[in-house]
Amino acid sequence: MALVNQAKREINAKIVFFGPGQAGKGTSLRHVFNKLKPEFRGALKVMSVQGARMLFFDFTPPGDGNVDGFRVRFHLYTVSGPLVDPAAWKMVLKGADGVVFVADSAPQRLADNQAALGQLVEYLKGYGQSLTTMPTILQYNKSDLADAAALAELEQQLNPSRLVSFKTSSHTGEGVLQGLMALVKSILTGLRAKGTDAIASSEGLQQMVEPPAAAARPAVEPPAAPAPARPAAAAVPEPPVAPVTPSAPAAPEEAPLSLEIAGDPVATGDVVRVPLTIRSGDREKTVVLTLSLGLSEE
């Protein structure tokens, strides 16, 4: 689920590239990274997780990507390797806001695609999600190869839910960015349905790979001033008929807890420290989450 960073006025959303081994997940993510201009993205990072490689980076859509005065930052993740431990996928999928399912278009990989799709359904179910509730697109990768299966066959075998699908080639980049663009728009539509006012235009991602138009960014409206507190009403004394035993005061309603990222994660060697702020009503506490991970060079 999307997380709000009040300190930075950001909404952080996660997109996961999921699929069978060697289908082109990592290549697709790298293609997106290489196409985005540096001013719109962070660094591409690689970590060793459960014997596989986790690749991730973040980017912010320009202009209309703001939602209610909050900038939207998308974090793209995948786990690369021929065999990935289910625990690694479950960790990466936790809190996801959208999924790109990368299928291999080779006919001999049909069983692998179906098995991976079944795993995705199982993992999402563990988080109370499904392919119909989680924004998901299908990416039929390697469709440029001579032995690639026909689109109609892939749709019949892998897309009974009628998800939005794209023929792609992570080698040339054909269709990869277009698929991501559609998923980003779907996620932001969901944010708007929850009460947001703005959504990135369909040209938003394209502005990051082509010269952006010379247009001023819309001004962010400051937050409304808090309403003045009402004075407590004066108590009216009761007639002195008989003493009344006062009832016990009702217990105050417990304010809900909220968890926010308080700053940028700091990586030192194989240790990553993430500052977090925990709030409950007018109380808050800042803690540091320390993760010990093995780093590997790409």
PDB file of C-alpha atoms in Angstrom:
ATOM      1  CA  MET A   1       0.000   0.000   0.000  1.00  0.00           C
ATOM      2  CA  ALA A   2       1.134   3.561  -0.658  1.00  0.00           C
ATOM      3  CA  LEU A   3       2.934   5.235   2.261  1.00  0.00           C
ATOM      4  CA  VAL A   4       2.779   8.943   3.041  1.00  0.00           C
ATOM      5  CA  ASN A   5       5.927  10.788   4.110  1.00  0.00           C
ATOM      6  CA  GLN A   6       4.587  13.907   5.819  1.00  0.00           C
ATOM      7  CA  ALA A   7       8.066  15.336   6.364  1.00  0.00           C
ATOM      8  CA  LYS A   8       8.836  15.320   2.633  1.00  0.00           C
ATOM      9  CA  ARG A   9       5.201  15.649   1.505  1.00  0.00           C
ATOM     10  CA  GLU A  10       5.571  12.521  -0.617  1.00  0.00           C
ATOM     11  CA  ILE A  11       3.408   9.522  -1.400  1.00  0.00           C
ATOM     12  CA  ASN A  12       5.555   6.412  -1.903  1.00  0.00           C
ATOM     13  CA  ALA A  13       4.137   3.636  -4.093  1.00  0.00           C
ATOM     14  CA  LYS A  14       5.748   0.295  -4.972  1.00  0.00           C
ATOM     15  CA  ILE A  15       5.679  -1.553  -8.308  1.00  0.00           C
ATOM     16  CA  VAL A  16       7.073  -5.102  -8.564  1.00  0.00           C
ATOM     17  CA  PHE A  17       8.234  -6.838 -11.764  1.00  0.00           C
ATOM     18  CA  PHE A  18       7.287 -10.495 -11.192  1.00  0.00           C
ATOM     19  CA  GLY A  19       7.622 -13.568 -13.398  1.00  0.00           C
ATOM     20  CA  PRO A  20       9.493 -16.820 -14.042  1.00  0.00           C
ATOM     21  CA  GLY A  21      13.269 -16.980 -14.043  1.00  0.00           C
ATOM     22  CA  GLN A  22      15.087 -15.667 -17.131  1.00  0.00           C
ATOM     23  CA  ALA A  23      11.905 -14.053 -18.504  1.00  0.00           C
ATOM     24  CA  GLY A  24      13.473 -10.588 -18.655  1.00  0.00           C
ATOM     25  CA  LYS A  25      12.373  -8.941 -15.403  1.00  0.00           C
ATOM     26  CA  GLY A  26      15.764  -7.453 -14.574  1.00  0.00           C
ATOM     27  CA  THR A  27      16.397  -6.434 -18.188  1.00  0.00           C
ATOM     28  CA  SER A  28      13.018  -4.690 -18.315  1.00  0.00           C
ATOM     29  CA  LEU A  29      13.699  -2.794 -15.093  1.00  0.00           C
ATOM     30  CA  ARG A  30      17.133  -1.735 -16.339  1.00  0.00           C
ATOM     31  CA  HIS A  31      15.608  -0.547 -19.620  1.00  0.00           C
ATOM     32  CA  VAL A  32      13.178   1.684 -17.726  1.00  0.00           C
ATOM     33  CA  PHE A  33      16.038   3.008 -15.594  1.00  0.00           C
ATOM     34  CA  ASN A  34      18.190   3.785 -18.632  1.00  0.00           C
ATOM     35  CA  LYS A  35      15.348   5.562 -20.450  1.00  0.00           C
ATOM     36  CA  LEU A  36      14.415   7.880 -17.577  1.00  0.00           C
ATOM     37  CA  LYS A  37      16.316  11.123 -17.287  1.00  0.00           C
ATOM     38  CA  PRO A  38      18.572  11.389 -14.204  1.00  0.00           C
ATOM     39  CA  GLU A  39      16.560  14.286 -12.771  1.00  0.00           C
ATOM     40  CA  PHE A  40      13.502  12.034 -12.481  1.00  0.00           C
ATOM     41  CA  ARG A  41      15.101   8.930 -10.931  1.00  0.00           C
ATOM     42  CA  GLY A  42      17.367   7.731  -8.155  1.00  0.00           C
ATOM     43  CA  ALA A  43      20.285   5.319  -8.392  1.00  0.00           C
ATOM     44  CA  LEU A  44      19.849   1.693  -9.449  1.00  0.00           C
ATOM     45  CA  LYS A  45      20.755  -0.537  -6.514  1.00  0.00           C
ATOM     46  CA  VAL A  46      21.467  -4.262  -6.332  1.00  0.00           C
ATOM     47  CA  MET A  47      21.298  -6.352  -3.166  1.00  0.00           C
ATOM     48  CA  SER A  48      21.723 -10.050  -2.441  1.00  0.00           C
ATOM     49  CA  VAL A  49      18.503 -11.496  -1.000  1.00  0.00           C
ATOM     50  CA  GLN A  50      18.062 -15.208  -0.248  1.00  0.00           C
ATOM     51  CA  GLY A  51      20.734 -16.107  -2.800  1.00  0.00           C
ATOM     52  CA  ALA A  52      19.138 -14.006  -5.576  1.00  0.00           C
ATOM     53  CA  ARG A  53      19.650 -10.408  -6.675  1.00  0.00           C
ATOM     54  CA  MET A  54      17.125  -7.707  -5.817  1.00  0.00           C
ATOM     55  CA  LEU A  55      17.204  -4.712  -8.165  1.00  0.00           C
ATOM     56  CA  PHE A  56      15.409  -1.485  -7.304  1.00  0.00           C
ATOM     57  CA  PHE A  57      15.291   2.256  -7.901  1.00  0.00           C
ATOM     58  CA  ASP A  58      12.776   5.066  -7.539  1.00  0.00           C
ATOM     59  CA  PHE A  59      11.447   7.798  -9.804  1.00  0.00           C
ATOM     60  CA  THR A  60       8.969  10.667  -9.671  1.00  0.00           C
ATOM     61  CA  PRO A  61       6.627  11.557 -12.548  1.00  0.00           C
ATOM     62  CA  PRO A  62       6.907  15.217 -13.548  1.00  0.00           C
ATOM     63  CA  GLY A  63       4.229  17.891 -13.433  1.00  0.00           C
ATOM     64  CA  ASP A  64       0.828  16.315 -12.914  1.00  0.00           C
ATOM     65  CA  GLY A  65       2.289  13.506 -10.793  1.00  0.00           C
ATOM     66  CA  ASN A  66       1.451  15.515  -7.664  1.00  0.00           C
ATOM     67  CA  VAL A  67      -1.515  14.281  -5.639  1.00  0.00           C
ATOM     68  CA  ASP A  68      -3.174  16.709  -3.230  1.00  0.00           C
ATOM     69  CA  GLY A  69       0.033  18.693  -2.984  1.00  0.00           C
ATOM     70  CA  PHE A  70       2.082  15.544  -2.335  1.00  0.00           C
ATOM     71  CA  ARG A  71       4.716  14.415  -4.804  1.00  0.00           C
ATOM     72  CA  VAL A  72       4.315  10.762  -5.848  1.00  0.00           C
ATOM     73  CA  ARG A  73       7.481   8.669  -5.804  1.00  0.00           C
ATOM     74  CA  PHE A  74       7.339   5.214  -7.403  1.00  0.00           C
ATOM     75  CA  HIS A  75       9.723   2.492  -6.224  1.00  0.00           C
ATOM     76  CA  LEU A  76      10.383  -0.253  -8.808  1.00  0.00           C
ATOM     77  CA  TYR A  77      11.565  -3.668  -7.564  1.00  0.00           C
ATOM     78  CA  THR A  78      12.358  -7.086  -8.980  1.00  0.00           C
ATOM     79  CA  VAL A  79      14.255 -10.198  -7.925  1.00  0.00           C
ATOM     80  CA  SER A  80      16.516 -11.623 -10.607  1.00  0.00           C
ATOM     81  CA  GLY A  81      17.787 -15.173 -10.912  1.00  0.00           C
ATOM     82  CA  PRO A  82      16.891 -18.574 -12.405  1.00  0.00           C
ATOM     83  CA  LEU A  83      15.408 -19.776  -9.086  1.00  0.00           C
ATOM     84  CA  VAL A  84      14.148 -17.320  -6.470  1.00  0.00           C
ATOM     85  CA  ASP A  85      13.292 -18.319  -2.906  1.00  0.00           C
ATOM     86  CA  PRO A  86       9.571 -17.734  -2.207  1.00  0.00           C
ATOM     87  CA  ALA A  87      10.536 -15.813   0.947  1.00  0.00           C
ATOM     88  CA  ALA A  88      12.331 -13.234  -1.200  1.00  0.00           C
ATOM     89  CA  TRP A  89       9.268 -12.719  -3.415  1.00  0.00           C
ATOM     90  CA  LYS A  90       6.956 -12.451  -0.418  1.00  0.00           C
ATOM     91  CA  MET A  91       9.205  -9.800   1.094  1.00  0.00           C
ATOM     92  CA  VAL A  92       9.312  -7.759  -2.110  1.00  0.00           C
ATOM     93  CA  LEU A  93       5.563  -8.057  -2.775  1.00  0.00           C
ATOM     94  CA  LYS A  94       4.636  -6.896   0.731  1.00  0.00           C
ATOM     95  CA  GLY A  95       3.023  -3.469   0.451  1.00  0.00           C
ATOM     96  CA  ALA A  96       3.064  -3.485  -3.367  1.00  0.00           C
ATOM     97  CA  ASP A  97       0.704  -1.101  -5.166  1.00  0.00           C
ATOM     98  CA  GLY A  98       1.061  -2.655  -8.623  1.00  0.00           C
ATOM     99  CA  VAL A  99       2.583  -5.639 -10.437  1.00  0.00           C
ATOM    100  CA  VAL A 100       4.110  -6.107 -13.882  1.00  0.00           C
ATOM    101  CA  PHE A 101       3.916  -9.835 -14.668  1.00  0.00           C
ATOM    102  CA  VAL A 102       6.729 -10.571 -17.144  1.00  0.00           C
ATOM    103  CA  ALA A 103       5.980 -13.738 -19.131  1.00  0.00           C
ATOM    104  CA  ASP A 104       8.384 -15.440 -21.542  1.00  0.00           C
ATOM    105  CA  SER A 105       6.756 -15.663 -24.987  1.00  0.00           C
ATOM    106  CA  ALA A 106       8.662 -18.820 -25.937  1.00  0.00           C
ATOM    107  CA  PRO A 107       6.219 -21.767 -26.352  1.00  0.00           C
ATOM    108  CA  GLN A 108       8.424 -24.049 -24.238  1.00  0.00           C
ATOM    109  CA  ARG A 109       8.130 -21.632 -21.283  1.00  0.00           C
ATOM    110  CA  LEU A 110       4.327 -21.860 -21.070  1.00  0.00           C
ATOM    111  CA  ALA A 111       4.392 -24.168 -18.032  1.00  0.00           C
ATOM    112  CA  ASP A 112       6.905 -21.892 -16.284  1.00  0.00           C
ATOM    113  CA  ASN A 113       4.696 -18.869 -16.946  1.00  0.00           C
ATOM    114  CA  GLN A 114       1.624 -20.626 -15.564  1.00  0.00           C
ATOM    115  CA  ALA A 115       3.506 -21.793 -12.470  1.00  0.00           C
ATOM    116  CA  ALA A 116       4.805 -18.279 -11.791  1.00  0.00           C
ATOM    117  CA  LEU A 117       1.335 -16.810 -12.283  1.00  0.00           C
ATOM    118  CA  GLY A 118      -0.035 -19.307  -9.773  1.00  0.00           C
ATOM    119  CA  GLN A 119       2.664 -18.304  -7.294  1.00  0.00           C
ATOM    120  CA  LEU A 120       1.788 -14.636  -7.736  1.00  0.00           C
ATOM    121  CA  VAL A 121      -1.882 -15.361  -7.020  1.00  0.00           C
ATOM    122  CA  GLU A 122      -0.881 -17.299  -3.892  1.00  0.00           C
ATOM    123  CA  TYR A 123       1.470 -14.582  -2.605  1.00  0.00           C
ATOM    124  CA  LEU A 124      -1.069 -11.809  -3.216  1.00  0.00           C
ATOM    125  CA  LYS A 125      -3.743 -13.829  -1.429  1.00  0.00           C
ATOM    126  CA  GLY A 126      -1.499 -13.880   1.632  1.00  0.00           C
ATOM    127  CA  TYR A 127      -1.745 -10.080   1.706  1.00  0.00           C
ATOM    128  CA  GLY A 128      -5.492  -9.993   1.074  1.00  0.00           C
ATOM    129  CA  GLN A 129      -5.061  -9.087  -2.604  1.00  0.00           C
ATOM    130  CA  SER A 130      -5.789 -10.692  -5.981  1.00  0.00           C
ATOM    131  CA  LEU A 131      -5.182 -10.017  -9.667  1.00  0.00           C
ATOM    132  CA  THR A 132      -8.501  -8.151  -9.779  1.00  0.00           C
ATOM    133  CA  THR A 133      -7.862  -5.932  -6.745  1.00  0.00           C
ATOM    134  CA  MET A 134      -4.146  -5.272  -7.343  1.00  0.00           C
ATOM    135  CA  PRO A 135      -3.354  -3.111 -10.408  1.00  0.00           C
ATOM    136  CA  THR A 136      -1.583  -5.628 -12.667  1.00  0.00           C
ATOM    137  CA  ILE A 137      -0.478  -5.740 -16.297  1.00  0.00           C
ATOM    138  CA  LEU A 138       0.888  -8.632 -18.363  1.00  0.00           C
ATOM    139  CA  GLN A 139       4.117  -8.136 -20.289  1.00  0.00           C
ATOM    140  CA  TYR A 140       4.604 -10.790 -22.986  1.00  0.00           C
ATOM    141  CA  ASN A 141       8.358 -10.450 -23.258  1.00  0.00           C
ATOM    142  CA  LYS A 142      10.660 -11.669 -26.053  1.00  0.00           C
ATOM    143  CA  SER A 143       7.779 -11.282 -28.515  1.00  0.00           C
ATOM    144  CA  ASP A 144      10.305 -10.131 -31.121  1.00  0.00           C
ATOM    145  CA  LEU A 145      11.879 -13.604 -31.354  1.00  0.00           C
ATOM    146  CA  ALA A 146      11.043 -15.798 -34.336  1.00  0.00           C
ATOM    147  CA  ASP A 147       9.686 -18.670 -32.228  1.00  0.00           C
ATOM    148  CA  ALA A 148       7.520 -16.488 -29.963  1.00  0.00           C
ATOM    149  CA  ALA A 149       3.998 -17.773 -29.344  1.00  0.00           C
ATOM    150  CA  ALA A 150       1.114 -15.901 -30.937  1.00  0.00           C
ATOM    151  CA  LEU A 151      -0.582 -13.230 -28.854  1.00  0.00           C
ATOM    152  CA  ALA A 152      -3.937 -15.038 -29.051  1.00  0.00           C
ATOM    153  CA  GLU A 153      -2.401 -18.207 -27.593  1.00  0.00           C
ATOM    154  CA  LEU A 154      -0.685 -16.306 -24.776  1.00  0.00           C
ATOM    155  CA  GLU A 155      -3.916 -14.518 -23.910  1.00  0.00           C
ATOM    156  CA  GLN A 156      -5.849 -17.779 -23.842  1.00  0.00           C
ATOM    157  CA  GLN A 157      -3.330 -19.568 -21.623  1.00  0.00           C
ATOM    158  CA  LEU A 158      -2.236 -16.774 -19.275  1.00  0.00           C
ATOM    159  CA  ASN A 159      -4.894 -14.082 -19.181  1.00  0.00           C
ATOM    160  CA  PRO A 160      -8.296 -15.470 -18.122  1.00  0.00           C
ATOM    161  CA  SER A 161      -8.804 -12.348 -15.984  1.00  0.00           C
ATOM    162  CA  ARG A 162      -8.514 -10.143 -19.100  1.00  0.00           C
ATOM    163  CA  LEU A 163      -5.804  -7.939 -17.655  1.00  0.00           C
ATOM    164  CA  VAL A 164      -4.234  -5.217 -19.776  1.00  0.00           C
ATOM    165  CA  SER A 165      -1.374  -6.832 -21.720  1.00  0.00           C
ATOM    166  CA  PHE A 166       1.536  -5.688 -23.881  1.00  0.00           C
ATOM    167  CA  LYS A 167       3.871  -7.425 -26.329  1.00  0.00           C
ATOM    168  CA  THR A 168       7.368  -6.385 -25.312  1.00  0.00           C
ATOM    169  CA  SER A 169      11.030  -6.900 -25.983  1.00  0.00           C
ATOM    170  CA  SER A 170      13.242  -6.040 -23.040  1.00  0.00           C
ATOM    171  CA  HIS A 171      16.228  -6.380 -25.398  1.00  0.00           C
ATOM    172  CA  THR A 172      15.070  -3.531 -27.667  1.00  0.00           C
ATOM    173  CA  GLY A 173      12.754  -1.893 -25.120  1.00  0.00           C
ATOM    174  CA  GLU A 174       9.676  -2.175 -27.319  1.00  0.00           C
ATOM    175  CA  GLY A 175       6.490  -1.877 -25.239  1.00  0.00           C
ATOM    176  CA  VAL A 176       8.239  -1.920 -21.841  1.00  0.00           C
ATOM    177  CA  LEU A 177       7.790   1.764 -21.010  1.00  0.00           C
ATOM    178  CA  GLN A 178       4.268   1.809 -22.453  1.00  0.00           C
ATOM    179  CA  GLY A 179       3.233  -1.000 -20.112  1.00  0.00           C
ATOM    180  CA  LEU A 180       4.709   0.746 -17.088  1.00  0.00           C
ATOM    181  CA  MET A 181       3.000   3.987 -18.128  1.00  0.00           C
ATOM    182  CA  ALA A 182      -0.387   2.246 -18.145  1.00  0.00           C
ATOM    183  CA  LEU A 183       0.225   0.707 -14.718  1.00  0.00           C
ATOM    184  CA  VAL A 184       1.303   4.025 -13.179  1.00  0.00           C
ATOM    185  CA  LYS A 185      -1.858   5.652 -14.485  1.00  0.00           C
ATOM    186  CA  SER A 186      -3.962   2.840 -13.002  1.00  0.00           C
ATOM    187  CA  ILE A 187      -2.315   3.195  -9.591  1.00  0.00           C
ATOM    188  CA  LEU A 188      -2.814   6.950  -9.529  1.00  0.00           C
ATOM    189  CA  THR A 189      -6.435   6.487 -10.548  1.00  0.00           C
ATOM    190  CA  GLY A 190      -6.826   4.318  -7.459  1.00  0.00           C
ATOM    191  CA  LEU A 191      -5.258   7.008  -5.285  1.00  0.00           C
ATOM    192  CA  ARG A 192      -7.693   9.551  -6.653  1.00  0.00           C
ATOM    193  CA  ALA A 193     -10.614   7.220  -5.937  1.00  0.00           C
ATOM    194  CA  LYS A 194      -9.506   7.172  -2.306  1.00  0.00           C
ATOM    195  CA  GLY A 195      -9.877  10.930  -2.083  1.00  0.00           C
ATOM    196  CA  THR A 196      -6.988  12.448  -4.034  1.00  0.00           C
ATOM    197  CA  ASP A 197      -7.568  15.288  -6.465  1.00  0.00           C
ATOM    198  CA  ALA A 198      -4.816  14.931  -9.060  1.00  0.00           C
ATOM    199  CA  ILE A 199      -3.507  12.189 -11.318  1.00  0.00           C
ATOM    200  CA  ALA A 200      -0.522  11.964 -13.652  1.00  0.00           C
ATOM    201  CA  SER A 201      -1.422  12.518 -17.282  1.00  0.00           C
ATOM    202  CA  SER A 202      -0.894   9.715 -19.790  1.00  0.00           C
ATOM    203  CA  GLU A 203       2.006  11.740 -21.195  1.00  0.00           C
ATOM    204  CA  GLY A 204       3.715  11.963 -17.799  1.00  0.00           C
ATOM    205  CA  LEU A 205       6.274   9.196 -18.250  1.00  0.00           C
ATOM    206  CA  GLN A 206       6.857  10.164 -21.870  1.00  0.00           C
ATOM    207  CA  GLN A 207       8.013  13.593 -20.668  1.00  0.00           C
ATOM    208  CA  MET A 208      10.852  11.860 -18.861  1.00  0.00           C
ATOM    209  CA  VAL A 209      12.316  10.297 -22.011  1.00  0.00           C
ATOM    210  CA  GLU A 210      11.684  13.167 -24.414  1.00  0.00           C
ATOM    211  CA  PRO A 211      12.450  16.896 -24.062  1.00  0.00           C
ATOM    212  CA  PRO A 212       9.766  18.166 -21.641  1.00  0.00           C
ATOM    213  CA  ALA A 213       7.541  20.990 -22.779  1.00  0.00           C
ATOM    214  CA  ALA A 214       8.423  24.408 -21.364  1.00  0.00           C
ATOM    215  CA  ALA A 215       5.551  24.744 -18.957  1.00  0.00           C
ATOM    216  CA  ALA A 216       5.452  25.975 -15.402  1.00  0.00           C
ATOM    217  CA  ARG A 217       4.715  23.468 -12.723  1.00  0.00           C
ATOM    218  CA  PRO A 218       1.413  24.012 -10.950  1.00  0.00           C
ATOM    219  CA  ALA A 219       1.839  25.685  -7.596  1.00  0.00           C
ATOM    220  CA  VAL A 220       1.272  23.500  -4.591  1.00  0.00           C
ATOM    221  CA  GLU A 221      -1.393  24.935  -2.369  1.00  0.00           C
ATOM    222  CA  PRO A 222      -0.344  25.278   1.285  1.00  0.00           C
ATOM    223  CA  PRO A 223      -2.254  23.160   3.776  1.00  0.00           C
ATOM    224  CA  ALA A 224      -5.312  24.780   5.243  1.00  0.00           C
ATOM    225  CA  ALA A 225      -4.881  26.390   8.662  1.00  0.00           C
ATOM    226  CA  PRO A 226      -6.266  24.291  11.491  1.00  0.00           C
ATOM    227  CA  ALA A 227      -9.679  25.269  12.790  1.00  0.00           C
ATOM    228  CA  PRO A 228      -9.568  27.151  16.121  1.00  0.00           C
ATOM    229  CA  ALA A 229     -10.298  25.038  19.148  1.00  0.00           C
ATOM    230  CA  ARG A 230     -13.757  25.476  20.596  1.00  0.00           C
ATOM    231  CA  PRO A 231     -13.874  26.631  24.237  1.00  0.00           C
ATOM    232  CA  ALA A 232     -15.359  24.124  26.612  1.00  0.00           C
ATOM    233  CA  ALA A 233     -18.964  24.840  27.557  1.00  0.00           C
ATOM    234  CA  ALA A 234     -19.479  26.042  31.140  1.00  0.00           C
ATOM    235  CA  ALA A 235     -20.992  23.442  33.443  1.00  0.00           C
ATOM    236  CA  VAL A 236     -24.533  24.211  34.652  1.00  0.00           C
ATOM    237  CA  PRO A 237     -24.914  23.420  38.394  1.00  0.00           C
ATOM    238  CA  GLU A 238     -27.691  21.029  39.378  1.00  0.00           C
ATOM    239  CA  PRO A 239     -30.220  21.988  42.093  1.00  0.00           C
ATOM    240  CA  PRO A 240     -29.059  20.750  45.528  1.00  0.00           C
ATOM    241  CA  VAL A 241     -31.680  18.012  45.803  1.00  0.00           C
ATOM    242  CA  ALA A 242     -29.460  15.082  46.617  1.00  0.00           C
ATOM    243  CA  PRO A 243     -25.815  14.260  46.081  1.00  0.00           C
ATOM    244  CA  VAL A 244     -25.203  12.347  42.893  1.00  0.00           C
ATOM    245  CA  THR A 245     -22.281  10.019  42.497  1.00  0.00           C
ATOM    246  CA  PRO A 246     -20.500  10.986  39.265  1.00  0.00           C
ATOM    247  CA  SER A 247     -20.076   8.222  36.710  1.00  0.00           C
ATOM    248  CA  ALA A 248     -16.598   7.114  35.775  1.00  0.00           C
ATOM    249  CA  PRO A 249     -15.158   9.119  32.859  1.00  0.00           C
ATOM    250  CA  ALA A 250     -15.159   7.307  29.547  1.00  0.00           C
ATOM    251  CA  ALA A 251     -11.788   6.053  28.460  1.00  0.00           C
ATOM    252  CA  PRO A 252     -10.328   8.219  25.702  1.00  0.00           C
ATOM    253  CA  GLU A 253     -10.449   6.647  22.259  1.00  0.00           C
ATOM    254  CA  GLU A 254      -7.071   5.318  21.264  1.00  0.00           C
ATOM    255  CA  ALA A 255      -5.708   7.226  18.272  1.00  0.00           C
ATOM    256  CA  PRO A 256      -4.685   5.021  15.336  1.00  0.00           C
ATOM    257  CA  LEU A 257      -1.004   4.343  14.805  1.00  0.00           C
ATOM    258  CA  SER A 258       0.732   5.600  11.675  1.00  0.00           C
ATOM    259  CA  LEU A 259       4.183   4.701  10.375  1.00  0.00           C
ATOM    260  CA  GLU A 260       6.085   7.124   8.160  1.00  0.00           C
ATOM    261  CA  ILE A 261       9.503   7.170   6.566  1.00  0.00           C
ATOM    262  CA  ALA A 262      11.261  10.077   8.279  1.00  0.00           C
ATOM    263  CA  GLY A 263      14.158  10.445   5.859  1.00  0.00           C
ATOM    264  CA  ASP A 264      16.319   8.786   3.233  1.00  0.00           C
ATOM    265  CA  PRO A 265      17.655   5.283   3.991  1.00  0.00           C
ATOM    266  CA  VAL A 266      21.408   5.262   4.624  1.00  0.00           C
ATOM    267  CA  ALA A 267      23.466   2.314   3.376  1.00  0.00           C
ATOM    268  CA  THR A 268      26.842   1.642   5.008  1.00  0.00           C
ATOM    269  CA  GLY A 269      28.508  -1.516   3.823  1.00  0.00           C
ATOM    270  CA  ASP A 270      26.019  -4.335   4.285  1.00  0.00           C
ATOM    271  CA  VAL A 271      23.863  -2.343   6.738  1.00  0.00           C
ATOM    272  CA  VAL A 272      20.876  -0.212   5.679  1.00  0.00           C
ATOM    273  CA  ARG A 273      19.338   2.187   8.214  1.00  0.00           C
ATOM    274  CA  VAL A 274      15.816   3.496   7.591  1.00  0.00           C
ATOM    275  CA  PRO A 275      14.555   6.358   9.837  1.00  0.00           C
ATOM    276  CA  LEU A 276      10.895   5.865  10.790  1.00  0.00           C
ATOM    277  CA  THR A 277       8.407   8.030  12.684  1.00  0.00           C
ATOM    278  CA  ILE A 278       5.600   6.358  14.664  1.00  0.00           C
ATOM    279  CA  ARG A 279       2.621   8.609  15.465  1.00  0.00           C
ATOM    280  CA  SER A 280      -0.470   8.145  17.624  1.00  0.00           C
ATOM    281  CA  GLY A 281      -2.545  11.301  18.018  1.00  0.00           C
ATOM    282  CA  ASP A 282      -0.252  14.056  19.320  1.00  0.00           C
ATOM    283  CA  ARG A 283       2.415  11.574  20.355  1.00  0.00           C
ATOM    284  CA  GLU A 284       5.269  10.547  18.109  1.00  0.00           C
ATOM    285  CA  LYS A 285       8.513   8.641  18.336  1.00  0.00           C
ATOM    286  CA  THR A 286      11.373   8.420  15.865  1.00  0.00           C
ATOM    287  CA  VAL A 287      13.201   5.115  15.534  1.00  0.00           C
ATOM    288  CA  VAL A 288      15.783   3.685  13.152  1.00  0.00           C
ATOM    289  CA  LEU A 289      15.131   0.351  11.428  1.00  0.00           C
ATOM    290  CA  THR A 290      18.458  -1.407  10.813  1.00  0.00           C
ATOM    291  CA  LEU A 291      18.637  -4.051   8.083  1.00  0.00           C
ATOM    292  CA  SER A 292      21.678  -6.232   7.499  1.00  0.00           C
ATOM    293  CA  LEU A 293      21.903  -7.247   3.848  1.00  0.00           C
ATOM    294  CA  GLY A 294      24.618  -8.581   1.627  1.00  0.00           C
ATOM    295  CA  LEU A 295      25.563  -6.272  -1.245  1.00  0.00           C
ATOM    296  CA  SER A 296      26.727  -7.539  -4.612  1.00  0.00           C
ATOM    297  CA  GLU A 297      28.098  -5.645  -7.576  1.00  0.00           C
ATOM    298  CA  GLU A 298      25.961  -5.691 -10.733  1.00  0.00           C
TER     299      GLU A 298
END
